């Protein structure tokens, strides 16, 4: 029943989103409340939010597949899957943000080596292939099992997605296969690390390289992007696993590790944010100051204090600390959820405040038009399309989660060092259940 | 209502949403009244690819701007039948200096673009205004209800001509007098005789009784046989007009004065620069045959060569006449170091911000500043004595001067008052046409125009001759100036003594290369006339007239009405059966109260204006008072008294009263702020669709005549009249009325046998021909060759047949004139080369003649209200009402108003590119000190109130009203104690609000309704209910004498 | 199919114009091909592709000014110099604009002229005139700063464009290829001068009784006739001042130069030492905006 409601809701939201997308494609960018001076808005916020989620999730997966954090093995596929779907969501947001989305292919054909965005788009595509490859590798045994054991849609899916791969019937064959997987996953993971860093650090650089926007124009920005990606990725996985992951003996341990990671990332993130603000406020470049003021005390204040500081930092820290005392998995999950939502605030405050002040003082008064202002609030179409895209991606993710062996117990474990010996996790308190 | 950015998006979202949902088209043209009728012929196909079509000569037509009144020459670039771009006409010295040679073929000129101001650039949006009227509207509710129905042109003309129960279906049973029952005097001879006798009656040479006796059979044509000088009933038809220009002036006067026989062709100029124009005119008049005649209404500084200028109350970079001509020589002078500027204005105008000295004087004290400078200059002997001593033409000539002054002329002082100049016959020295000066102990009689015998006079004389006390003009001025000390002047003006001295010294340190320039800010005050005289006198003191870098005359244009012998068409003669309109105009200008039969002691019921042109602000109050007589029908065109006249809305009740105004007809391009109250609105065409001939800007030193001609097909409905297809326009309306009434001067044989006036071109092309033939024998333009003729056709290929038909145009002029006309039309007029401006160190076109410090005819006239005599020389007077009662301080701020360079009056609110984007709303501009005192800051809403409008309300009619409220803008560049509100915003019609046509709601555009309209706040004259304070000599409305309070809402 | 779209266009004339080629469907069709091509490029080499454009570069075809035209005239002098510069190979001329702030009277005529010439819709402005008040009463001044594109020598806007749709011509003009531009607005954020604005596909007379035809007529930017109808570029593209390239090619000065009533704006080839702009750039009053960013504007101000 609950599930049905859940799907109906998602379908409705997706439907509304599709309608809004229709409007957007029919009428072009005029449906937004963006302006020629405030040129990026909600869609770009979600774009970097999802790219961040993707990069963060992926990096989490590399902890498992590259750095062998076995404690997190359970969530390896989940991380990869969320990396994939987040990326898709992110790309959909870039696409609808283009004035001429039908020309997206230009990015592949016409090159400008000095454009970070240009590089990023290539990165994204490679990165998608990589995530897909990795995902397939780690799931192929389960897919094979699905193909052979299941009937109906799962069986068909298994047949298609396994791409003809079948788990060897023999122990030894299986071991060999497992080894291959392990090796390839590791290789892909190693390639993937710089790629994920590139994906999101690079996304940060899209902003950081802009001398026109002092608010962005600092080398710390790409790093903040990466760290906050890690925050959001681990938060998402924590949330998903806590709420939807099968309850078993391992779960509390996994969650404990995850939440520890999360806290650490949040900590680093906070330090960086403070550094950025201190430096910005100290150097006092007027345009920068206006942006920072807007964030700390201006129109973006509530988003900063409630979203960025409250939801994305303090609340998760409190929840996780509490959960360590009472051992509640739910609280950890909530901490994850809160962080994920809070990260949206972080993304908003990364993008929008850069536009609050004119490049040349009084420019906004020189020629007055509703599209020539330094203020912005998303239009209904922007909001509805965003909800729609998110609903669609959640829907697809949910279906994948249901149909695919995302959290599986197929028995194959990666070899190598055990989690216990991995420094990050050992410090965390273990569960008491 | 304010259009918020997001509000717009919401609307758009909504519209688009319906489209997306499969709704009907985004923008269905509503009701057919608006919307395009004449589909432009898409002529240019440009099959050969993407060339720059606007650089092709066949896509260019030259015409004349009228976004503001400067009337620049423009170049209209047309593509696909649509006006695509407007630029300056490089043939014209008004828009390019030096201008292109006149004989340069248009195809060689086409790649050169002249300069233009932002309004001129936005002209496309004036013509292509979605709220343009296309068809005739008749009200379908009470006046001003905003409900209309479309009726046919024929029906509308029929109704206004024949009258009757025109509004029966609205429950108005009254019988409306049609025009046919107003134009009762139709006998040209009778009219002429009566007019002559009335002229004698004014001189008291003919009595009312004699008149009644002589015309006893025809007294029924008079408004009032007891007062024959009120004229015929025809005068009860009033044509009220605003921005009408040369050519259209003649066309409409031909209709109103000479066909219809009404004197009431009333222009708006007292809102405008009237007092300045009239003061200049009087101060530059010639003395011929014992009379003061001629004169130049707008002498101006020679910006191109001047070294020092004092500018008062005029914004030469923003308004004036106009920025396009003035800016370049001024900025050039400022940067090259040639020119030093001082600007006296309570606001830091754009030009003041570039000046050496900004004098933020108190409003209304320009006369005091002028007198202060005069005092210092005289005290320090820094005036041009040599120039001033010249008493006649011969004396001037010996000094190489073109002009001389009346500085040394002796004025009689009678009963302690300066009266007339002493005439030589009075003291037995000569004839009554001669004046007298005092020189080396002798009294010398002379003829001022004598070119042979130089006569000079002492300029400061106070003497008695044959028992007559005598003073020279300059002596009188000097005594006035010395009445107050510099400290007192500083106190009055709010300036520093040192600043006054510095400016006076600088002004007198550049020889003749200095001038004082002023306009509305200095003169739209109750004391404006005297302010003008003081400032004019300053110019004369340094003897700058006609000198390079001094005070010069607008060269003007060529004679287009054909009064010169070499002209093909003398328009004044080409009107068989022409009526002579006579009688007192409704606004009583040009008449001494004392010479009318209505004279009954002081005060008069309403003021009379012997020295003014049409007194626009008198129109509606006079109609309300039925003084001097009631009006039966009004045709209003290109003017919007409810919007532009200070306190004009106080006359709304008159407009709405069918008893006072039985028939109110408007001819407008939109439903305007005043035409919205009319019974009928006839659509007019804009300046880009119509003719007019004879425009010449002020700041051009060579002869320049721009021709305005249709450059796009008329957007109004095409109708058939007398066998001709014509677009609806003022001309078409007048021709239709004339036809229906069978008036003279229109239709078949209108100009004489075989010469019809059935199309506007029949009239206007004759004026063009007059221009083509030049002012002197042989000064004719060359014939257009075949190539030019072909270009002429090609460049008009997009015009509809109702507008352009080569045969029809050709028929309008003599065959030998046709190709000459084409030459002129192909260049948008006739222009002399800018390098002809000077001869040696002087102007080519000179003011010449006597420069008058003293206006004797004014000095010997009385104010019709107070009965007091006026002064003939500059004095300083405080703000007062018509009875001479001083206006006390009635608020804590003095209200002033101004224009912005990107807007024109009420007319540019349709200009989305310019007025609506450069500054989408106007502000209540306050100094930082006042803002602090009042506790208001930028963006606050405030209400403005005054003695005459203590609640700050603006009545809109039909029970609707709004408050006079605006947004605060705090400035450093404004004198504390002064609040400035620009005009051009705060619309309630002109497309800004909804109207209902044939039951369909036409939505207004909220973007046009922003800002504040300050007019309802202005101070009214307590003695003349609903009339603004006015200046009694030049007739100006006061725009800068109102005390207000500003209150945060 | 594209026929159909043509017919639906708000005006008949548009069908003849270039824009009809660029409709949504056609582009989508290309997209499929493009994707394949893109992958091919990707797999081949990622070497820098010279920023080049599909914008038809009209071969300059101006005629010299007629001899009778006055010589002693700033505008005409510049027009002659323009002609001279056009005779040279593009890489040997370097267009530059000089604005004399002491001469600028703040009329915004240049702003409006540019709007009209390029048929700029709401939200798009190439040359606003910024006004500022300095000082306190009674020592106050007002200053005006017209702000076209600076045509930077090191333009940050160009660096960021993901599809090389905006690039610098050999003669120094920074242009946008409307057909290439994907409308990502990256360049807008990147311009330190706010000189780029976006075409939102709006009309001034939208929502009034009539959508006026002049708004649907083509402009001539870049020597192309483009009507702003449907989704056609430049709708949903970024737009900016292009020094009126289409006029330069005809031997005509930029619109903002010819219309300037203060005669405050000058234009010409700064690589020609004889040119008026070269003379003015040599003035001690010369200044450039945000010099510290290293953008090296080709827009000089005299203060
Ligand atoms: N842009 C534009 N130009 C126009 C027109 C237009 O509508 N728009 N209209 C044309 C017409 S019809 C006219 S009449 C002319 C008018 O041209 P101007 O006379 O130049 O224009 P106004 O706006 O009336 O200017 C009045 C100036 O006087 C100042 N002022 C107010 N009170 C005083 C005072 O007591 N003393 C002094 N010294 N200054 C004072 C105001 O601050 C303002 O700057 O402009 C013409 N040109
Ligand atoms: N507060 C304030 N008020 C002012 C001034 C000021 O500076 N401040 N300036 C004053 C001055 S100088 C003047 S001259 C007056 C001007 O005052 P008006 O002459 O009354 O005003 P305009 O704005 O010219 O308005 C004319 C009306 O004519 C109509 N119209 C426009 N074009 C055409 C056309 O082509 N044909 C026809 N038939 N009708 C047309 C429109 O309805 C328009 O509203 O305003 C004065 N009012
Ligand atoms: S100054 Fe007046 S006439 Fe000249 S272009 Fe501007 S609006 Fe037109
Ligand atoms: S001003 Fe801006 S748009 Fe123009 S070249 Fe420089 S960075 Fe690019
Ligand atoms: S908006 Fe167009 S020109 Fe600007 S960066 Fe994006 S693709 Fe390039
Ligand atoms: S050069 Fe042309 S495009 Fe650039 S601001 Fe001037 S008029 Fe506009
Ligand atoms: S047109 Fe000339 S004077 Fe006017 S604002 Fe532009 S640059 Fe300044
Ligand atoms: Mo005026």
mmCIF file of C-alpha atoms in Angstrom, chain C residues 111-233:
data_model
loop_
_atom_site.group_PDB
_atom_site.id
_atom_site.type_symbol
_atom_site.label_atom_id
_atom_site.label_comp_id
_atom_site.label_asym_id
_atom_site.label_seq_id
_atom_site.Cartn_x
_atom_site.Cartn_y
_atom_site.Cartn_z
ATOM 1 C CA UNK C 111 21.761 52.826 -25.988
ATOM 2 C CA UNK C 112 18.531 53.277 -27.858
ATOM 3 C CA UNK C 113 20.181 53.473 -31.271
ATOM 4 C CA UNK C 114 21.816 50.159 -30.577
ATOM 5 C CA UNK C 115 18.539 48.675 -29.387
ATOM 6 C CA UNK C 116 16.831 49.786 -32.567
ATOM 7 C CA UNK C 117 19.612 48.875 -34.950
ATOM 8 C CA UNK C 118 19.944 45.387 -33.583
ATOM 9 C CA UNK C 119 16.252 44.972 -32.760
ATOM 10 C CA UNK C 120 17.107 44.067 -29.223
ATOM 11 C CA UNK C 121 14.280 42.593 -27.184
ATOM 12 C CA UNK C 122 13.506 43.115 -23.506
ATOM 13 C CA UNK C 123 16.389 42.031 -21.315
ATOM 14 C CA UNK C 124 18.999 42.579 -23.978
ATOM 15 C CA UNK C 125 21.065 45.710 -23.965
ATOM 16 C CA UNK C 126 24.492 46.181 -25.461
ATOM 17 C CA UNK C 127 25.341 49.660 -24.379
ATOM 18 C CA UNK C 128 23.697 50.963 -21.255
ATOM 19 C CA UNK C 129 24.846 54.321 -19.989
ATOM 20 C CA UNK C 130 25.613 54.186 -16.299
ATOM 21 C CA UNK C 131 25.152 57.323 -14.291
ATOM 22 C CA UNK C 132 26.712 58.169 -10.972
ATOM 23 C CA UNK C 133 26.497 61.130 -8.660
ATOM 24 C CA UNK C 134 29.579 62.158 -6.701
ATOM 25 C CA UNK C 135 30.122 64.673 -3.939
ATOM 26 C CA UNK C 136 27.784 66.452 -1.577
ATOM 27 C CA UNK C 137 25.708 69.571 -2.085
ATOM 28 C CA UNK C 138 26.713 72.016 -3.452
ATOM 29 C CA UNK C 139 29.877 70.350 -4.720
ATOM 30 C CA UNK C 140 28.340 67.639 -6.793
ATOM 31 C CA UNK C 141 29.041 66.080 -10.133
ATOM 32 C CA UNK C 142 27.308 63.564 -12.301
ATOM 33 C CA UNK C 143 29.254 61.265 -14.542
ATOM 34 C CA UNK C 144 28.145 59.061 -17.369
ATOM 35 C CA UNK C 145 29.695 55.811 -18.412
ATOM 36 C CA UNK C 146 28.438 54.207 -21.612
ATOM 37 C CA UNK C 147 29.335 50.540 -21.426
ATOM 38 C CA UNK C 148 29.449 48.574 -24.655
ATOM 39 C CA UNK C 149 31.486 45.378 -24.880
ATOM 40 C CA UNK C 150 35.139 46.076 -24.174
ATOM 41 C CA UNK C 151 36.247 43.683 -26.917
ATOM 42 C CA UNK C 152 38.923 42.563 -24.515
ATOM 43 C CA UNK C 153 42.254 41.474 -25.834
ATOM 44 C CA UNK C 154 42.123 38.672 -23.256
ATOM 45 C CA UNK C 155 38.433 38.079 -23.069
ATOM 46 C CA UNK C 156 37.399 35.904 -20.137
ATOM 47 C CA UNK C 157 34.083 35.324 -21.858
ATOM 48 C CA UNK C 158 35.683 33.463 -24.714
ATOM 49 C CA UNK C 159 37.727 31.194 -22.541
ATOM 50 C CA UNK C 160 34.718 29.691 -20.897
ATOM 51 C CA UNK C 161 32.490 28.999 -23.870
ATOM 52 C CA UNK C 162 32.102 25.229 -24.084
ATOM 53 C CA UNK C 163 31.427 25.219 -27.787
ATOM 54 C CA UNK C 164 33.683 28.008 -28.997
ATOM 55 C CA UNK C 165 30.597 29.847 -30.136
ATOM 56 C CA UNK C 166 32.049 33.104 -29.000
ATOM 57 C CA UNK C 167 35.426 34.008 -30.267
ATOM 58 C CA UNK C 168 37.677 36.825 -31.192
ATOM 59 C CA UNK C 169 38.016 37.802 -34.788
ATOM 60 C CA UNK C 170 41.353 38.695 -36.232
ATOM 61 C CA UNK C 171 40.362 42.330 -36.216
ATOM 62 C CA UNK C 172 39.739 42.172 -32.495
ATOM 63 C CA UNK C 173 35.982 41.975 -32.440
ATOM 64 C CA UNK C 174 34.542 39.476 -30.012
ATOM 65 C CA UNK C 175 31.604 37.863 -31.727
ATOM 66 C CA UNK C 176 29.033 35.198 -31.044
ATOM 67 C CA UNK C 177 28.035 32.583 -33.543
ATOM 68 C CA UNK C 178 24.340 32.376 -32.856
ATOM 69 C CA UNK C 179 23.976 29.051 -34.585
ATOM 70 C CA UNK C 180 26.656 27.483 -32.519
ATOM 71 C CA UNK C 181 25.821 29.001 -29.187
ATOM 72 C CA UNK C 182 23.942 26.582 -26.967
ATOM 73 C CA UNK C 183 22.728 29.285 -24.637
ATOM 74 C CA UNK C 184 24.496 28.051 -21.525
ATOM 75 C CA UNK C 185 25.164 31.598 -20.334
ATOM 76 C CA UNK C 186 28.561 30.680 -18.985
ATOM 77 C CA UNK C 187 30.060 33.632 -20.806
ATOM 78 C CA UNK C 188 27.566 35.967 -19.164
ATOM 79 C CA UNK C 189 28.858 35.126 -15.729
ATOM 80 C CA UNK C 190 32.408 35.285 -16.971
ATOM 81 C CA UNK C 191 32.302 38.811 -18.331
ATOM 82 C CA UNK C 192 33.560 41.219 -15.693
ATOM 83 C CA UNK C 193 31.764 44.109 -17.347
ATOM 84 C CA UNK C 194 28.270 42.700 -17.520
ATOM 85 C CA UNK C 195 28.470 43.209 -21.249
ATOM 86 C CA UNK C 196 26.610 40.065 -22.197
ATOM 87 C CA UNK C 197 22.904 39.638 -21.956
ATOM 88 C CA UNK C 198 20.571 36.856 -22.893
ATOM 89 C CA UNK C 199 17.765 36.816 -25.408
ATOM 90 C CA UNK C 200 14.814 35.421 -23.508
ATOM 91 C CA UNK C 201 12.548 35.327 -26.508
ATOM 92 C CA UNK C 202 10.398 38.157 -25.304
ATOM 93 C CA UNK C 203 8.814 41.075 -27.109
ATOM 94 C CA UNK C 204 8.018 44.530 -25.931
ATOM 95 C CA UNK C 205 4.521 44.495 -27.328
ATOM 96 C CA UNK C 206 3.692 41.022 -26.150
ATOM 97 C CA UNK C 207 0.534 41.123 -24.080
ATOM 98 C CA UNK C 208 -0.668 44.358 -25.666
ATOM 99 C CA UNK C 209 -3.441 44.461 -28.267
ATOM 100 C CA UNK C 210 -0.928 43.771 -30.970
ATOM 101 C CA UNK C 211 2.457 42.142 -31.222
ATOM 102 C CA UNK C 212 4.048 44.722 -33.453
ATOM 103 C CA UNK C 213 5.635 43.660 -36.658
ATOM 104 C CA UNK C 214 8.812 45.645 -36.203
ATOM 105 C CA UNK C 215 9.734 43.280 -33.420
ATOM 106 C CA UNK C 216 9.500 40.334 -35.748
ATOM 107 C CA UNK C 217 11.475 41.819 -38.573
ATOM 108 C CA UNK C 218 15.042 40.690 -38.979
ATOM 109 C CA UNK C 219 17.977 42.589 -37.645
ATOM 110 C CA UNK C 220 21.183 42.557 -39.620
ATOM 111 C CA UNK C 221 23.648 41.563 -36.971
ATOM 112 C CA UNK C 222 26.698 39.802 -38.313
ATOM 113 C CA UNK C 223 25.500 40.467 -41.819
ATOM 114 C CA UNK C 224 22.653 38.034 -41.469
ATOM 115 C CA UNK C 225 18.945 38.578 -41.629
ATOM 116 C CA UNK C 226 17.576 36.945 -38.577
ATOM 117 C CA UNK C 227 14.011 37.382 -37.548
ATOM 118 C CA UNK C 228 13.346 36.736 -33.913
ATOM 119 C CA UNK C 229 10.526 34.277 -34.257
ATOM 120 C CA UNK C 230 9.829 30.913 -32.686
ATOM 121 C CA UNK C 231 12.937 29.308 -31.264
ATOM 122 C CA UNK C 232 15.214 30.738 -33.851
ATOM 123 C CA UNK C 233 18.499 32.166 -32.824
#
